[in-house]
């Protein structure tokens, strides 16, 4: 039996404040894993290409207004609409690097004052990441990085509140990387963490579901 072909992919999630470097690091990680011959794709949430994603995008760019609960559920729906494809990819052996996931969903909505348990509820039953890496940066430092893009939420006071909520959500399974380090150092640490995770998934670690 060729065990390699039956090995499942790993679900790797990158989290962090706006301007923490998630998107750049996702790209570098994708090339690093692909370069080593691993089947891998890079995803992001919100996925702005779906119908739900277009509503989210319009909200984020202040072109539309939505009640806080409503937008929260749309972000969650945007993950649900990708769940079956996500599962199929993992089972077929492809690892996924996902830029933001349910933790962004809860941290940003709870930072507006919504109840944290209420925020978690619609995420229950989505696939649980095999690894969550938090790119840790002080909000003030993130704000200094080339300015925010002007979307909703991209303000220092709000980001401080989001950071507090991320800390509440984090548990022992999260890996932290100091996102103030040079990009190459972050890249190297991330690659090592992810290779460990990919290996344990190949060895048969089962896929589990949120919310633990
Ligand atoms: N965001 C992202 C949420 O508020 N809830 C979610 O569930 C997700 C996935 O959207 N400021 C927020 C965080 C970001 C914004 O993300 C858009 P990005 O990574 O800048 O495209």
Short mmCIF file of C-alpha atoms and ligand atoms in Angstrom, two decimals:
data_model
loop_
_atom_site.label_atom_id
_atom_site.label_comp_id
_atom_site.label_asym_id
_atom_site.label_seq_id
_atom_site.Cartn_x
_atom_site.Cartn_y
_atom_site.Cartn_z
CA UNK A 1 0.00 0.00 0.00
CA UNK A 2 1.21 3.48 -0.83
CA UNK A 3 0.38 5.31 2.39
CA UNK A 4 1.53 8.59 0.93
CA UNK A 5 -1.41 8.78 -1.45
CA UNK A 6 -3.88 8.22 1.40
CA UNK A 7 -2.39 10.84 3.67
CA UNK A 8 -4.66 13.77 4.31
CA UNK A 9 -3.68 17.41 4.05
CA UNK A 10 -3.35 19.78 6.99
CA UNK A 11 -5.61 22.73 7.77
CA UNK A 12 -3.34 25.58 8.75
CA UNK A 13 -4.79 28.91 9.87
CA UNK A 14 -2.97 32.20 10.16
CA UNK A 15 -4.47 34.79 12.48
CA UNK A 16 -3.44 38.22 13.63
CA UNK A 17 -4.35 41.89 13.56
CA UNK A 18 -4.65 43.82 10.33
CA UNK A 19 -1.11 44.57 9.02
CA UNK A 20 0.47 41.74 11.04
CA UNK A 21 1.88 40.20 7.85
CA UNK A 22 -0.50 37.26 7.38
CA UNK A 23 -0.98 37.74 3.68
CA UNK A 24 2.74 38.05 2.88
CA UNK A 25 3.55 35.07 5.06
CA UNK A 26 0.78 32.96 3.47
CA UNK A 27 2.41 33.56 0.10
CA UNK A 28 5.86 32.63 1.33
CA UNK A 29 4.57 29.54 3.09
CA UNK A 30 2.72 28.46 -0.03
CA UNK A 31 5.90 28.64 -2.13
CA UNK A 32 7.94 26.92 0.56
CA UNK A 33 5.57 23.96 0.88
CA UNK A 34 4.96 23.69 -2.85
CA UNK A 35 8.73 23.84 -3.40
CA UNK A 36 9.11 20.79 -1.15
CA UNK A 37 6.57 18.95 -3.26
CA UNK A 38 3.56 19.12 -0.92
CA UNK A 39 0.15 19.58 -2.54
CA UNK A 40 -1.00 22.89 -1.06
CA UNK A 41 -3.37 25.78 -1.69
CA UNK A 42 -3.66 29.18 -0.15
CA UNK A 43 -7.15 30.34 0.88
CA UNK A 44 -8.46 33.38 2.70
CA UNK A 45 -11.54 34.50 4.56
CA UNK A 46 -13.53 36.45 3.78
CA UNK A 47 -13.63 34.82 0.36
CA UNK A 48 -14.85 37.88 -1.52
CA UNK A 49 -15.65 35.99 -4.73
CA UNK A 50 -18.86 34.30 -3.60
CA UNK A 51 -22.26 36.01 -3.46
CA UNK A 52 -22.01 36.26 0.34
CA UNK A 53 -18.41 37.45 -0.02
CA UNK A 54 -19.55 40.33 -2.24
CA UNK A 55 -21.95 41.51 0.49
CA UNK A 56 -19.11 41.32 3.02
CA UNK A 57 -16.76 43.22 0.73
CA UNK A 58 -19.30 45.97 0.21
CA UNK A 59 -19.78 46.23 3.98
CA UNK A 60 -16.02 46.38 4.66
CA UNK A 61 -15.52 49.16 2.13
CA UNK A 62 -18.37 51.13 3.76
CA UNK A 63 -20.56 50.88 0.66
CA UNK A 64 -23.28 49.24 2.71
CA UNK A 65 -24.39 49.21 6.34
CA UNK A 66 -25.42 46.07 8.18
CA UNK A 67 -26.46 45.26 11.71
CA UNK A 68 -23.53 43.80 13.70
CA UNK A 69 -25.22 40.41 14.13
CA UNK A 70 -26.10 40.23 10.46
CA UNK A 71 -22.55 40.81 9.23
CA UNK A 72 -21.28 38.34 11.82
CA UNK A 73 -23.54 35.63 10.40
CA UNK A 74 -22.50 36.50 6.84
CA UNK A 75 -18.83 36.01 7.72
CA UNK A 76 -19.77 32.65 9.21
CA UNK A 77 -21.93 31.72 6.20
CA UNK A 78 -18.95 32.54 3.99
CA UNK A 79 -16.99 29.82 5.81
CA UNK A 80 -19.89 27.37 5.67
CA UNK A 81 -20.20 27.75 1.91
CA UNK A 82 -16.58 26.58 1.59
CA UNK A 83 -16.74 23.78 4.16
CA UNK A 84 -17.44 20.82 1.87
CA UNK A 85 -14.74 21.87 -0.61
CA UNK A 86 -12.36 22.32 2.29
CA UNK A 87 -13.04 18.81 3.54
CA UNK A 88 -12.68 17.32 0.06
CA UNK A 89 -9.32 19.05 -0.44
CA UNK A 90 -7.96 17.85 2.90
CA UNK A 91 -9.14 14.29 2.29
CA UNK A 92 -7.56 14.26 -1.15
CA UNK A 93 -4.21 15.14 0.44
CA UNK A 94 -4.03 18.86 -0.23
CA UNK A 95 -2.98 21.07 2.66
CA UNK A 96 -4.68 24.45 3.02
CA UNK A 97 -3.08 27.62 4.29
CA UNK A 98 -5.95 29.81 5.39
CA UNK A 99 -5.51 33.54 5.97
CA UNK A 100 -8.10 34.23 8.78
CA UNK A 101 -10.82 31.90 9.99
CA UNK A 102 -13.41 31.62 12.78
CA UNK A 103 -11.09 33.34 15.29
CA UNK A 104 -11.19 36.52 13.22
CA UNK A 105 -14.94 36.08 13.08
CA UNK A 106 -15.28 35.97 16.86
CA UNK A 107 -12.53 38.46 17.77
CA UNK A 108 -13.78 41.23 15.47
CA UNK A 109 -17.46 40.84 16.34
CA UNK A 110 -16.87 40.45 20.08
CA UNK A 111 -14.68 43.58 19.94
CA UNK A 112 -17.85 45.44 18.89
CA UNK A 113 -19.55 44.22 22.05
CA UNK A 114 -21.37 41.12 20.87
CA UNK A 115 -21.49 38.22 23.32
CA UNK A 116 -18.56 35.89 22.74
CA UNK A 117 -20.59 32.68 23.11
CA UNK A 118 -23.18 34.01 20.68
CA UNK A 119 -20.35 34.76 18.27
CA UNK A 120 -18.92 31.24 18.53
CA UNK A 121 -22.22 29.41 18.02
CA UNK A 122 -22.48 29.61 14.20
CA UNK A 123 -18.88 28.36 13.88
CA UNK A 124 -19.66 25.05 15.62
CA UNK A 125 -19.29 22.20 13.14
CA UNK A 126 -16.84 23.92 10.81
CA UNK A 127 -13.57 22.03 10.39
CA UNK A 128 -11.10 22.63 13.18
CA UNK A 129 -7.64 23.80 12.13
CA UNK A 130 -4.77 21.42 12.76
CA UNK A 131 -2.63 24.42 13.56
CA UNK A 132 -3.38 28.04 14.38
CA UNK A 133 -0.44 30.40 14.10
CA UNK A 134 -0.93 33.84 15.60
CA UNK A 135 1.30 36.54 14.16
CA UNK A 136 1.75 38.62 17.27
CA UNK A 137 2.26 42.36 16.87
CA UNK A 138 1.46 45.25 19.23
CA UNK A 139 -1.44 47.22 17.72
CA UNK A 140 0.66 50.40 17.74
CA UNK A 141 3.37 48.70 15.67
CA UNK A 142 0.83 47.34 13.20
CA UNK A 143 -0.63 50.84 12.79
CA UNK A 144 2.82 52.20 11.94
CA UNK A 145 3.24 49.75 9.05
CA UNK A 146 2.47 51.70 5.93
CA UNK A 147 -0.97 52.76 7.10
CA UNK A 148 -4.23 50.94 7.02
CA UNK A 149 -6.14 50.58 3.78
CA UNK A 150 -9.15 52.54 4.97
CA UNK A 151 -11.56 49.62 5.34
CA UNK A 152 -13.87 49.30 8.27
CA UNK A 153 -12.09 48.14 11.49
CA UNK A 154 -8.71 49.51 10.42
CA UNK A 155 -8.33 51.87 13.37
CA UNK A 156 -5.93 51.66 16.27
CA UNK A 157 -8.45 51.72 19.13
CA UNK A 158 -10.55 49.02 17.54
CA UNK A 159 -7.52 46.86 16.76
CA UNK A 160 -6.47 47.06 20.43
CA UNK A 161 -9.85 45.67 21.36
CA UNK A 162 -9.56 42.93 18.73
CA UNK A 163 -6.14 41.98 20.17
CA UNK A 164 -7.72 41.58 23.62
CA UNK A 165 -10.32 39.24 22.18
CA UNK A 166 -7.76 37.19 20.28
CA UNK A 167 -5.93 36.67 23.59
CA UNK A 168 -9.16 35.40 25.16
CA UNK A 169 -9.68 32.91 22.32
CA UNK A 170 -6.12 31.60 22.20
CA UNK A 171 -5.34 28.34 23.93
CA UNK A 172 -2.33 26.08 24.45
CA UNK A 173 -2.64 24.68 20.93
CA UNK A 174 -1.94 28.05 19.30
CA UNK A 175 1.57 28.83 18.16
CA UNK A 176 2.72 32.42 18.43
CA UNK A 177 5.28 34.12 16.26
CA UNK A 178 6.67 37.54 17.04
CA UNK A 179 5.52 39.40 13.94
CA UNK A 180 7.95 42.26 14.62
CA UNK A 181 10.87 40.02 13.64
CA UNK A 182 12.32 40.37 10.13
CA UNK A 183 10.09 38.71 7.52
CA UNK A 184 12.68 35.99 6.83
CA UNK A 185 12.73 34.96 10.50
CA UNK A 186 8.95 34.81 10.68
CA UNK A 187 8.96 32.79 7.46
CA UNK A 188 11.47 30.28 8.84
CA UNK A 189 9.65 29.77 12.15
CA UNK A 190 6.34 29.39 10.36
CA UNK A 191 7.73 26.84 7.92
CA UNK A 192 9.10 24.67 10.74
CA UNK A 193 5.83 24.73 12.70
CA UNK A 194 3.83 23.90 9.61
CA UNK A 195 6.07 21.03 8.48
CA UNK A 196 5.60 19.38 11.90
CA UNK A 197 1.87 19.75 11.57
CA UNK A 198 1.75 18.43 8.00
CA UNK A 199 3.71 15.38 9.12
CA UNK A 200 1.35 14.58 11.99
CA UNK A 201 -1.64 14.88 9.67
CA UNK A 202 0.01 12.52 7.19
CA UNK A 203 0.46 10.04 10.03
CA UNK A 204 -3.29 9.91 10.51
CA UNK A 205 -4.30 12.63 12.97
CA UNK A 206 -8.09 12.76 12.53
CA UNK A 207 -9.93 15.83 11.21
CA UNK A 208 -11.96 17.41 14.00
CA UNK A 209 -14.60 20.10 14.27
CA UNK A 210 -14.98 23.44 16.00
CA UNK A 211 -15.57 24.48 18.67
CA UNK A 212 -13.27 22.91 21.28
N1 LIG B 1 -13.11 39.88 9.49
C1 LIG B 1 -12.63 38.77 8.84
C2 LIG B 1 -14.19 39.80 10.34
O1 LIG B 1 -14.61 40.79 10.91
N2 LIG B 1 -14.79 38.58 10.51
C3 LIG B 1 -14.36 37.44 9.88
O2 LIG B 1 -14.93 36.36 10.08
C4 LIG B 1 -13.23 37.55 9.01
C5 LIG B 1 -12.74 36.33 8.29
O3 LIG B 1 -12.59 41.44 7.84
N3 LIG B 1 -10.35 43.59 9.08
C6 LIG B 1 -12.50 41.19 9.22
C7 LIG B 1 -11.04 41.29 9.53
C8 LIG B 1 -10.48 42.27 8.51
C9 LIG B 1 -11.53 42.29 7.41
O4 LIG B 1 -10.05 40.87 6.15
C10 LIG B 1 -11.04 41.81 6.06
P1 LIG B 1 -8.76 40.97 5.18
O5 LIG B 1 -7.87 39.88 5.68
O6 LIG B 1 -8.19 42.35 5.38
O7 LIG B 1 -9.28 40.74 3.78
#
